[in-house]
């Protein structure tokens, strides 16, 4: 690929990422959340209690980042943390009652974000979603 084509690809991906994050921030702010925090809440809602290590793996974030996010969400009353009964090094995280009550609004915001993300497409949304997944796989450092 030549540098002109590379610039077009990289500029388009960068613009998409920046606009997606800005749209997420706008939808999450009324819920008292920042981009990235919703991923942890949605993971806990979908799978139940998790260790912080499991949250890090599921979100693709480093453990120190998860620790900070979990602390902030716990301070906001959305999560509860407790020591693992089987592993002294692990911390179990689960949604609080307040966190569970936030889920319908969070899921609605998440759906709205997806709708906005795909709204500019004139073609097949399922194919576009599949292509985005393929692109992400191509960037996976483990691949």
PDB file of N, CA and C in Angstrom, residues 32-34 36-37 40-41 44 52 55 62-82 89 91-94 96 98:
ATOM      1  N   UNK A  32     -24.214   9.419  34.191  1.00  0.00           N
ATOM      2  CA  UNK A  32     -23.119   9.576  35.136  1.00  0.00           C
ATOM      3  C   UNK A  32     -21.932   8.701  34.822  1.00  0.00           C
ATOM      4  N   UNK A  33     -21.802   8.276  33.566  1.00  0.00           N
ATOM      5  CA  UNK A  33     -20.732   7.375  33.165  1.00  0.00           C
ATOM      6  C   UNK A  33     -19.798   8.027  32.150  1.00  0.00           C
ATOM      7  N   UNK A  34     -18.596   7.488  32.072  1.00  0.00           N
ATOM      8  CA  UNK A  34     -17.608   7.899  31.083  1.00  0.00           C
ATOM      9  C   UNK A  34     -17.356   6.721  30.147  1.00  0.00           C
ATOM     10  N   UNK A  36     -15.977   3.661  28.396  1.00  0.00           N
ATOM     11  CA  UNK A  36     -15.170   2.572  28.950  1.00  0.00           C
ATOM     12  C   UNK A  36     -15.828   1.954  30.169  1.00  0.00           C
ATOM     13  N   UNK A  37     -16.468   2.770  30.969  1.00  0.00           N
ATOM     14  CA  UNK A  37     -17.127   2.245  32.162  1.00  0.00           C
ATOM     15  C   UNK A  37     -18.318   1.368  31.802  1.00  0.00           C
ATOM     16  N   UNK A  40     -17.637  -2.436  31.432  1.00  0.00           N
ATOM     17  CA  UNK A  40     -17.573  -3.218  32.668  1.00  0.00           C
ATOM     18  C   UNK A  40     -18.972  -3.527  33.191  1.00  0.00           C
ATOM     19  N   UNK A  41     -19.832  -2.526  33.188  1.00  0.00           N
ATOM     20  CA  UNK A  41     -21.196  -2.732  33.678  1.00  0.00           C
ATOM     21  C   UNK A  41     -21.952  -3.734  32.810  1.00  0.00           C
ATOM     22  N   UNK A  44     -20.677  -7.300  33.503  1.00  0.00           N
ATOM     23  CA  UNK A  44     -21.216  -7.830  34.756  1.00  0.00           C
ATOM     24  C   UNK A  44     -22.695  -8.166  34.625  1.00  0.00           C
ATOM     25  N   UNK A  52     -11.626  -9.048  38.959  1.00  0.00           N
ATOM     26  CA  UNK A  52     -11.083  -7.910  38.221  1.00  0.00           C
ATOM     27  C   UNK A  52     -10.230  -8.401  37.054  1.00  0.00           C
ATOM     28  N   UNK A  55     -12.557  -9.148  34.259  1.00  0.00           N
ATOM     29  CA  UNK A  55     -13.009  -7.893  33.655  1.00  0.00           C
ATOM     30  C   UNK A  55     -11.934  -7.301  32.751  1.00  0.00           C
ATOM     31  N   UNK A  62      -5.812  -3.106  30.711  1.00  0.00           N
ATOM     32  CA  UNK A  62      -4.806  -3.578  31.654  1.00  0.00           C
ATOM     33  C   UNK A  62      -5.401  -3.608  33.061  1.00  0.00           C
ATOM     34  N   UNK A  63      -4.951  -4.546  33.903  1.00  0.00           N
ATOM     35  CA  UNK A  63      -5.489  -4.631  35.267  1.00  0.00           C
ATOM     36  C   UNK A  63      -5.461  -3.317  36.064  1.00  0.00           C
ATOM     37  N   UNK A  64      -4.387  -2.508  35.994  1.00  0.00           N
ATOM     38  CA  UNK A  64      -4.439  -1.250  36.760  1.00  0.00           C
ATOM     39  C   UNK A  64      -5.567  -0.310  36.298  1.00  0.00           C
ATOM     40  N   UNK A  65      -5.867  -0.336  35.014  1.00  0.00           N
ATOM     41  CA  UNK A  65      -6.963   0.480  34.492  1.00  0.00           C
ATOM     42  C   UNK A  65      -8.294  -0.007  35.045  1.00  0.00           C
ATOM     43  N   UNK A  66      -8.452  -1.321  35.097  1.00  0.00           N
ATOM     44  CA  UNK A  66      -9.683  -1.909  35.635  1.00  0.00           C
ATOM     45  C   UNK A  66      -9.824  -1.565  37.109  1.00  0.00           C
ATOM     46  N   UNK A  67      -8.735  -1.651  37.845  1.00  0.00           N
ATOM     47  CA  UNK A  67      -8.774  -1.326  39.278  1.00  0.00           C
ATOM     48  C   UNK A  67      -9.294   0.088  39.488  1.00  0.00           C
ATOM     49  N   UNK A  68      -8.772   1.036  38.715  1.00  0.00           N
ATOM     50  CA  UNK A  68      -9.227   2.421  38.840  1.00  0.00           C
ATOM     51  C   UNK A  68     -10.684   2.594  38.451  1.00  0.00           C
ATOM     52  N   UNK A  69     -11.071   1.954  37.359  1.00  0.00           N
ATOM     53  CA  UNK A  69     -12.468   2.054  36.913  1.00  0.00           C
ATOM     54  C   UNK A  69     -13.419   1.435  37.917  1.00  0.00           C
ATOM     55  N   UNK A  70     -13.045   0.284  38.455  1.00  0.00           N
ATOM     56  CA  UNK A  70     -13.888  -0.382  39.449  1.00  0.00           C
ATOM     57  C   UNK A  70     -14.030   0.487  40.690  1.00  0.00           C
ATOM     58  N   UNK A  71     -12.947   1.102  41.126  1.00  0.00           N
ATOM     59  CA  UNK A  71     -13.018   1.991  42.299  1.00  0.00           C
ATOM     60  C   UNK A  71     -13.993   3.142  42.054  1.00  0.00           C
ATOM     61  N   UNK A  72     -13.903   3.752  40.869  1.00  0.00           N
ATOM     62  CA  UNK A  72     -14.791   4.875  40.557  1.00  0.00           C
ATOM     63  C   UNK A  72     -16.248   4.425  40.498  1.00  0.00           C
ATOM     64  N   UNK A  73     -16.487   3.274  39.884  1.00  0.00           N
ATOM     65  CA  UNK A  73     -17.861   2.771  39.791  1.00  0.00           C
ATOM     66  C   UNK A  73     -18.395   2.342  41.150  1.00  0.00           C
ATOM     67  N   UNK A  74     -17.509   1.834  42.005  1.00  0.00           N
ATOM     68  CA  UNK A  74     -17.917   1.487  43.372  1.00  0.00           C
ATOM     69  C   UNK A  74     -18.250   2.761  44.153  1.00  0.00           C
ATOM     70  N   UNK A  75     -17.436   3.802  43.991  1.00  0.00           N
ATOM     71  CA  UNK A  75     -17.705   5.077  44.671  1.00  0.00           C
ATOM     72  C   UNK A  75     -19.028   5.684  44.222  1.00  0.00           C
ATOM     73  N   UNK A  76     -19.386   5.427  42.970  1.00  0.00           N
ATOM     74  CA  UNK A  76     -20.656   5.928  42.438  1.00  0.00           C
ATOM     75  C   UNK A  76     -21.833   5.059  42.861  1.00  0.00           C
ATOM     76  N   UNK A  77     -21.543   3.971  43.567  1.00  0.00           N
ATOM     77  CA  UNK A  77     -22.602   3.101  44.051  1.00  0.00           C
ATOM     78  C   UNK A  77     -23.122   2.101  43.026  1.00  0.00           C
ATOM     79  N   UNK A  78     -22.378   1.904  41.936  1.00  0.00           N
ATOM     80  CA  UNK A  78     -22.843   1.021  40.869  1.00  0.00           C
ATOM     81  C   UNK A  78     -22.299  -0.402  40.979  1.00  0.00           C
ATOM     82  N   UNK A  79     -21.204  -0.573  41.709  1.00  0.00           N
ATOM     83  CA  UNK A  79     -20.573  -1.873  41.887  1.00  0.00           C
ATOM     84  C   UNK A  79     -20.321  -2.154  43.352  1.00  0.00           C
ATOM     85  N   UNK A  80     -20.148  -3.427  43.652  1.00  0.00           N
ATOM     86  CA  UNK A  80     -19.738  -3.881  44.978  1.00  0.00           C
ATOM     87  C   UNK A  80     -18.512  -4.768  44.774  1.00  0.00           C
ATOM     88  N   UNK A  81     -17.497  -4.551  45.592  1.00  0.00           N
ATOM     89  CA  UNK A  81     -16.292  -5.398  45.552  1.00  0.00           C
ATOM     90  C   UNK A  81     -16.181  -6.161  46.859  1.00  0.00           C
ATOM     91  N   UNK A  82     -15.615  -7.373  46.760  1.00  0.00           N
ATOM     92  CA  UNK A  82     -15.345  -8.155  47.962  1.00  0.00           C
ATOM     93  C   UNK A  82     -14.201  -9.114  47.650  1.00  0.00           C
ATOM     94  N   UNK A  89      -5.699 -13.349  46.453  1.00  0.00           N
ATOM     95  CA  UNK A  89      -5.185 -12.280  45.579  1.00  0.00           C
ATOM     96  C   UNK A  89      -6.279 -11.647  44.728  1.00  0.00           C
ATOM     97  N   UNK A  91     -10.164 -10.134  43.665  1.00  0.00           N
ATOM     98  CA  UNK A  91     -11.304  -9.363  44.132  1.00  0.00           C
ATOM     99  C   UNK A  91     -12.488  -9.665  43.229  1.00  0.00           C
ATOM    100  N   UNK A  92     -13.609  -9.966  43.840  1.00  0.00           N
ATOM    101  CA  UNK A  92     -14.843 -10.235  43.105  1.00  0.00           C
ATOM    102  C   UNK A  92     -15.608  -8.925  42.959  1.00  0.00           C
ATOM    103  N   UNK A  93     -16.151  -8.690  41.771  1.00  0.00           N
ATOM    104  CA  UNK A  93     -16.900  -7.473  41.480  1.00  0.00           C
ATOM    105  C   UNK A  93     -18.279  -7.884  40.976  1.00  0.00           C
ATOM    106  N   UNK A  94     -19.308  -7.185  41.459  1.00  0.00           N
ATOM    107  CA  UNK A  94     -20.659  -7.428  40.961  1.00  0.00           C
ATOM    108  C   UNK A  94     -21.429  -6.118  40.948  1.00  0.00           C
ATOM    109  N   UNK A  96     -24.197  -3.526  41.928  1.00  0.00           N
ATOM    110  CA  UNK A  96     -25.006  -3.210  43.107  1.00  0.00           C
ATOM    111  C   UNK A  96     -26.462  -3.117  42.650  1.00  0.00           C
ATOM    112  N   UNK A  98     -28.163  -0.450  42.664  1.00  0.00           N
ATOM    113  CA  UNK A  98     -28.200   0.770  41.841  1.00  0.00           C
ATOM    114  C   UNK A  98     -27.651   0.490  40.441  1.00  0.00           C
TER     115      UNK A  98
END
